[in-house]
Amino acid sequence: MSEQTGGPPPTYTVALAGNPNAGKSTIFNNLTGARQKVANYPGTTVETREGICRYDKAVLRVVDLPGTYGLTPFSVEEIIARNFILDEQPDVVVDVVDASNLERNLYLTTQLIELGRPLVIAFNMSDIAAAQGLKVDLRRLSELLGAPIVQTVGHRNEGTDALLKAIVETARRQDRYEPRKVTFGNEIEEEIARLSQLVADRKVLPGHCRPRWAAIKLLEGDADFLARISSPDVIQAAERSRRHLRNVFGDAPEIVIAERRYGFISGACQQALQSTVELRHTVSDKIDEVLTHPLLGLPIFLVLMAAVFGLVFALGDPLAALVERFFDNAAILLTRILPAGRLQSLMVDGLLRGVGGVIVFVPNVALLFLAIAILEDSGYMARAAFILDRLMQRIGLHGKSFIPMVLGFGCSVPAIMATRILEHRRDRLTTMLVLPLMSCSARLPVYVLLAGAFFPESPGRAVLAVYLLGIALAVAMARVFRSTLFRGEATPLVMELPPYRAPTLRGALIHTWDRTKMFLRKAGTVILALALVMWALSTFPTAPDLEADYKARMADAKAAGRGDEVAALSRQLAREKLERSYAGRLGHVLAPILRPVGLGDWKVATALVAGFGAKEIVISTLGTLYSLGSESGNEALREALVADTHFNPLVAFTLMVFVLTYVPCVATVVAVGRETGSLRWPLFLIGYTTVLAWATSFAVYQGGRLLGLG
Amino acid sequence: MNRKEDLSLSVAMPLDSAREGQWVRIVSIDGGRGLVTRLLAMGLLPGTPVLVMRNRGRGPCLLAVRNSRIAIGRGMAHKIRVV
């Protein structure tokens, strides 16, 4: 990409690579400011960010690659990082290196050198390293690695300008870039020469791949790369070379190659380093003596979890209530302004409730993302996984799964988003699928109403029983999924515990803002659309004759001065309209299916259908179906239910269990769809929860009847 | 000449049976390919000295390796042989 005079400024693509915890995202924020967008790689759950910045008449498109230790395809992150560099051929790759842990960080550097794109090294956290006595001859090291090195201190925004300068200069000189050669010793070099000759002759290399790099990957037996090579000759030759090397070294070639890379690194370090550091963990280790203590670790974790829960819900719920009140007032206002009728209903019950139903999640979701950012940036998240690993492995889940599961008691939507902290797809999907069984706060009003009506002596015990049943079902289902859908050993824990660090407010806020924006844009629109569908289901088809009939009777009653009768007629009209709507008809259709579980009443079935919109709607729908106005409150509904011969304590408890287990609300289903990037998993979620709800309720109801409780 | 035979395997033991606070050196790793390459990238390879920081009960082990702290599951630790 050469520079033209007078034309538009050249755009360079800059890829940011580095180890996890090397301070990559802080450098990224410094480079791009708040002008960035978050995206998920297609078909994966890995989050990437991209931003634009300008420097010296050039435009830089900076892409933040996932943090990786190497570029061998162990995880999705590594494959994504590698394929981005291979396929998109960025003009410059910036390698963010944690200066206080140099040797390990330079391992990735050697692999980036092998890939052959022009490289700039950001020597990050150089302040900590210097304070601990690290003295580096940067010019020498830069020569040895064949790349300019810029000292940066990410969290103080130091060195950003120098880094930009180095990036632009390197991009402008990229045609003349010649990567250093990391050599592997005679035996291996011979095989590399042979294989790179072969792949060059056969012209089997994808894209811009360098033959030497390809040869190294073939020797390493890199499965992801082998899959890209179509020539059986090359594969066979690679297999022969690997066998030869294994015989020579008595060890797998990839291990020997890794050793040689470390050899290159320690050679470079010996020449460039005047002293080394071995201090940076002292404070961190002290903290870990307490936080990862075999006995204290778990209680401390639980306290911190309570704090997170408090932040997300105790602080978030009043804010959410404010949002709700705002939308309620807006609804009242609109009802007054707009003439009664279809348009008013669409605007108030459809659109406004739909938009409100999305915005109402924002306080909880934003606070959750803030909490996650703080836990991650401080380094505690890794400790949490360490502490819980054993417990969660038993269930077949990852240590980190605990956090979304706990959040599930508040609201499933932010909890589903919290599963992002899990790296492996298997762990993430299992957690997502069982998470809705952790009873969310929207279901609580349903339990409270039913338990209050039918278990007046001990409503708390009945509610607690439902919560415990939910946890038990979640554990059981996790085991079922792990032994069927996501078979295989639990993902072994291999994880760095980074030194503790005070999180920066700026970094945490940028994270929170980005992710909340993405929630609004991606999930919000679909939730709104489905809310409108739910509205239409309970509004159409219309019954004009019925309405005209009631209007006439109401007018008569009004003329006769019988105010009570007018109100009663209006409630009866609402009930009949709902019964004739699609939702009501669906209720009639579903009622027979629910009879074996004791819920064979069309009113209950209709309320459950409406509850797909949001679980708390179950109550207001029941209210309408018992011809109670919204103003008469829960007390009236409680009395109506107790008076209904269809209901008894067993039926009420079964209904509670059903509400716990059946299809989660629209927003949760959409969140699962968004996070997995597919239609399959949300549909599966709907399917399995339906079956589970029916089966569990059947067991509860019929079991109860056998015990003579019905 | 097989390197693994050099460092007589008779004295090697699985990493998960090392004592807390003990310095050991890695002799060999036999896990799945993917996992081995991840360990290599994180700096655990044959010959590397490792300090066992936590190794108790049935939870994961915590190691100090090349100036970083790495937690590995007990099952994995069992497949790493050290002296």
mmCIF file of N, CA and C in Angstrom, chain A residues 388-399 474-476 478-480 482-483 490-491, chain B residues 57-59:
data_model
loop_
_atom_site.group_PDB
_atom_site.id
_atom_site.type_symbol
_atom_site.label_atom_id
_atom_site.label_comp_id
_atom_site.label_asym_id
_atom_site.label_seq_id
_atom_site.Cartn_x
_atom_site.Cartn_y
_atom_site.Cartn_z
ATOM 1 N N LEU A 388 -12.905 -22.765 42.418
ATOM 2 C CA LEU A 388 -14.128 -23.535 42.193
ATOM 3 C C LEU A 388 -13.932 -24.711 41.262
ATOM 4 N N ASP A 389 -12.706 -24.835 40.741
ATOM 5 C CA ASP A 389 -12.495 -25.854 39.716
ATOM 6 C C ASP A 389 -12.967 -27.234 40.159
ATOM 7 N N ARG A 390 -12.582 -27.629 41.368
ATOM 8 C CA ARG A 390 -12.869 -28.985 41.794
ATOM 9 C C ARG A 390 -14.377 -29.235 41.905
ATOM 10 N N LEU A 391 -15.047 -28.264 42.539
ATOM 11 C CA LEU A 391 -16.491 -28.375 42.739
ATOM 12 C C LEU A 391 -17.229 -28.486 41.403
ATOM 13 N N MET A 392 -16.877 -27.593 40.492
ATOM 14 C CA MET A 392 -17.619 -27.538 39.246
ATOM 15 C C MET A 392 -17.249 -28.689 38.311
ATOM 16 N N GLN A 393 -16.012 -29.175 38.417
ATOM 17 C CA GLN A 393 -15.623 -30.322 37.587
ATOM 18 C C GLN A 393 -16.526 -31.516 37.867
ATOM 19 N N ARG A 394 -16.946 -31.626 39.113
ATOM 20 C CA ARG A 394 -17.817 -32.748 39.479
ATOM 21 C C ARG A 394 -19.126 -32.696 38.715
ATOM 22 N N ILE A 395 -19.635 -31.512 38.524
ATOM 23 C CA ILE A 395 -20.881 -31.366 37.769
ATOM 24 C C ILE A 395 -20.594 -31.455 36.281
ATOM 25 N N GLY A 396 -19.326 -31.317 35.919
ATOM 26 C CA GLY A 396 -18.988 -31.341 34.505
ATOM 27 C C GLY A 396 -18.895 -29.941 33.941
ATOM 28 N N LEU A 397 -18.802 -28.961 34.818
ATOM 29 C CA LEU A 397 -18.689 -27.582 34.338
ATOM 30 C C LEU A 397 -17.331 -27.009 34.725
ATOM 31 N N HIS A 398 -17.037 -25.856 34.179
ATOM 32 C CA HIS A 398 -15.783 -25.186 34.443
ATOM 33 C C HIS A 398 -15.920 -24.347 35.718
ATOM 34 N N GLY A 399 -14.816 -24.103 36.391
ATOM 35 C CA GLY A 399 -14.846 -23.306 37.616
ATOM 36 C C GLY A 399 -15.543 -21.969 37.429
ATOM 37 N N ALA A 474 -30.701 -28.026 37.505
ATOM 38 C CA ALA A 474 -29.592 -27.462 36.738
ATOM 39 C C ALA A 474 -28.382 -28.391 36.807
ATOM 40 N N VAL A 475 -28.081 -28.877 38.013
ATOM 41 C CA VAL A 475 -26.945 -29.786 38.169
ATOM 42 C C VAL A 475 -27.186 -31.067 37.381
ATOM 43 N N ALA A 476 -28.402 -31.609 37.507
ATOM 44 C CA ALA A 476 -28.716 -32.855 36.808
ATOM 45 C C ALA A 476 -28.620 -32.668 35.300
ATOM 46 N N ALA A 478 -26.916 -30.435 33.644
ATOM 47 C CA ALA A 478 -25.527 -30.218 33.240
ATOM 48 C C ALA A 478 -24.842 -31.565 33.053
ATOM 49 N N ARG A 479 -25.101 -32.480 33.980
ATOM 50 C CA ARG A 479 -24.491 -33.807 33.853
ATOM 51 C C ARG A 479 -25.022 -34.536 32.631
ATOM 52 N N VAL A 480 -26.325 -34.400 32.407
ATOM 53 C CA VAL A 480 -26.913 -35.056 31.236
ATOM 54 C C VAL A 480 -26.285 -34.512 29.954
ATOM 55 N N ARG A 482 -23.432 -33.052 29.552
ATOM 56 C CA ARG A 482 -22.017 -33.390 29.422
ATOM 57 C C ARG A 482 -21.818 -34.837 29.014
ATOM 58 N N SER A 483 -22.800 -35.694 29.305
ATOM 59 C CA SER A 483 -22.584 -37.088 28.922
ATOM 60 C C SER A 483 -23.302 -37.430 27.621
ATOM 61 N N ALA A 490 -14.071 -33.228 30.992
ATOM 62 C CA ALA A 490 -14.207 -31.818 31.338
ATOM 63 C C ALA A 490 -12.928 -31.119 30.890
ATOM 64 N N THR A 491 -13.072 -29.896 30.382
ATOM 65 C CA THR A 491 -11.905 -29.174 29.904
ATOM 66 C C THR A 491 -10.916 -28.997 31.040
ATOM 67 N N GLY B 57 -5.253 -31.538 48.663
ATOM 68 C CA GLY B 57 -6.611 -32.046 48.426
ATOM 69 C C GLY B 57 -6.758 -32.535 46.998
ATOM 70 N N ARG B 58 -7.910 -32.254 46.417
ATOM 71 C CA ARG B 58 -8.125 -32.738 45.055
ATOM 72 C C ARG B 58 -8.361 -31.602 44.066
ATOM 73 N N GLY B 59 -8.040 -30.393 44.488
ATOM 74 C CA GLY B 59 -8.191 -29.237 43.603
ATOM 75 C C GLY B 59 -7.011 -29.117 42.657
#
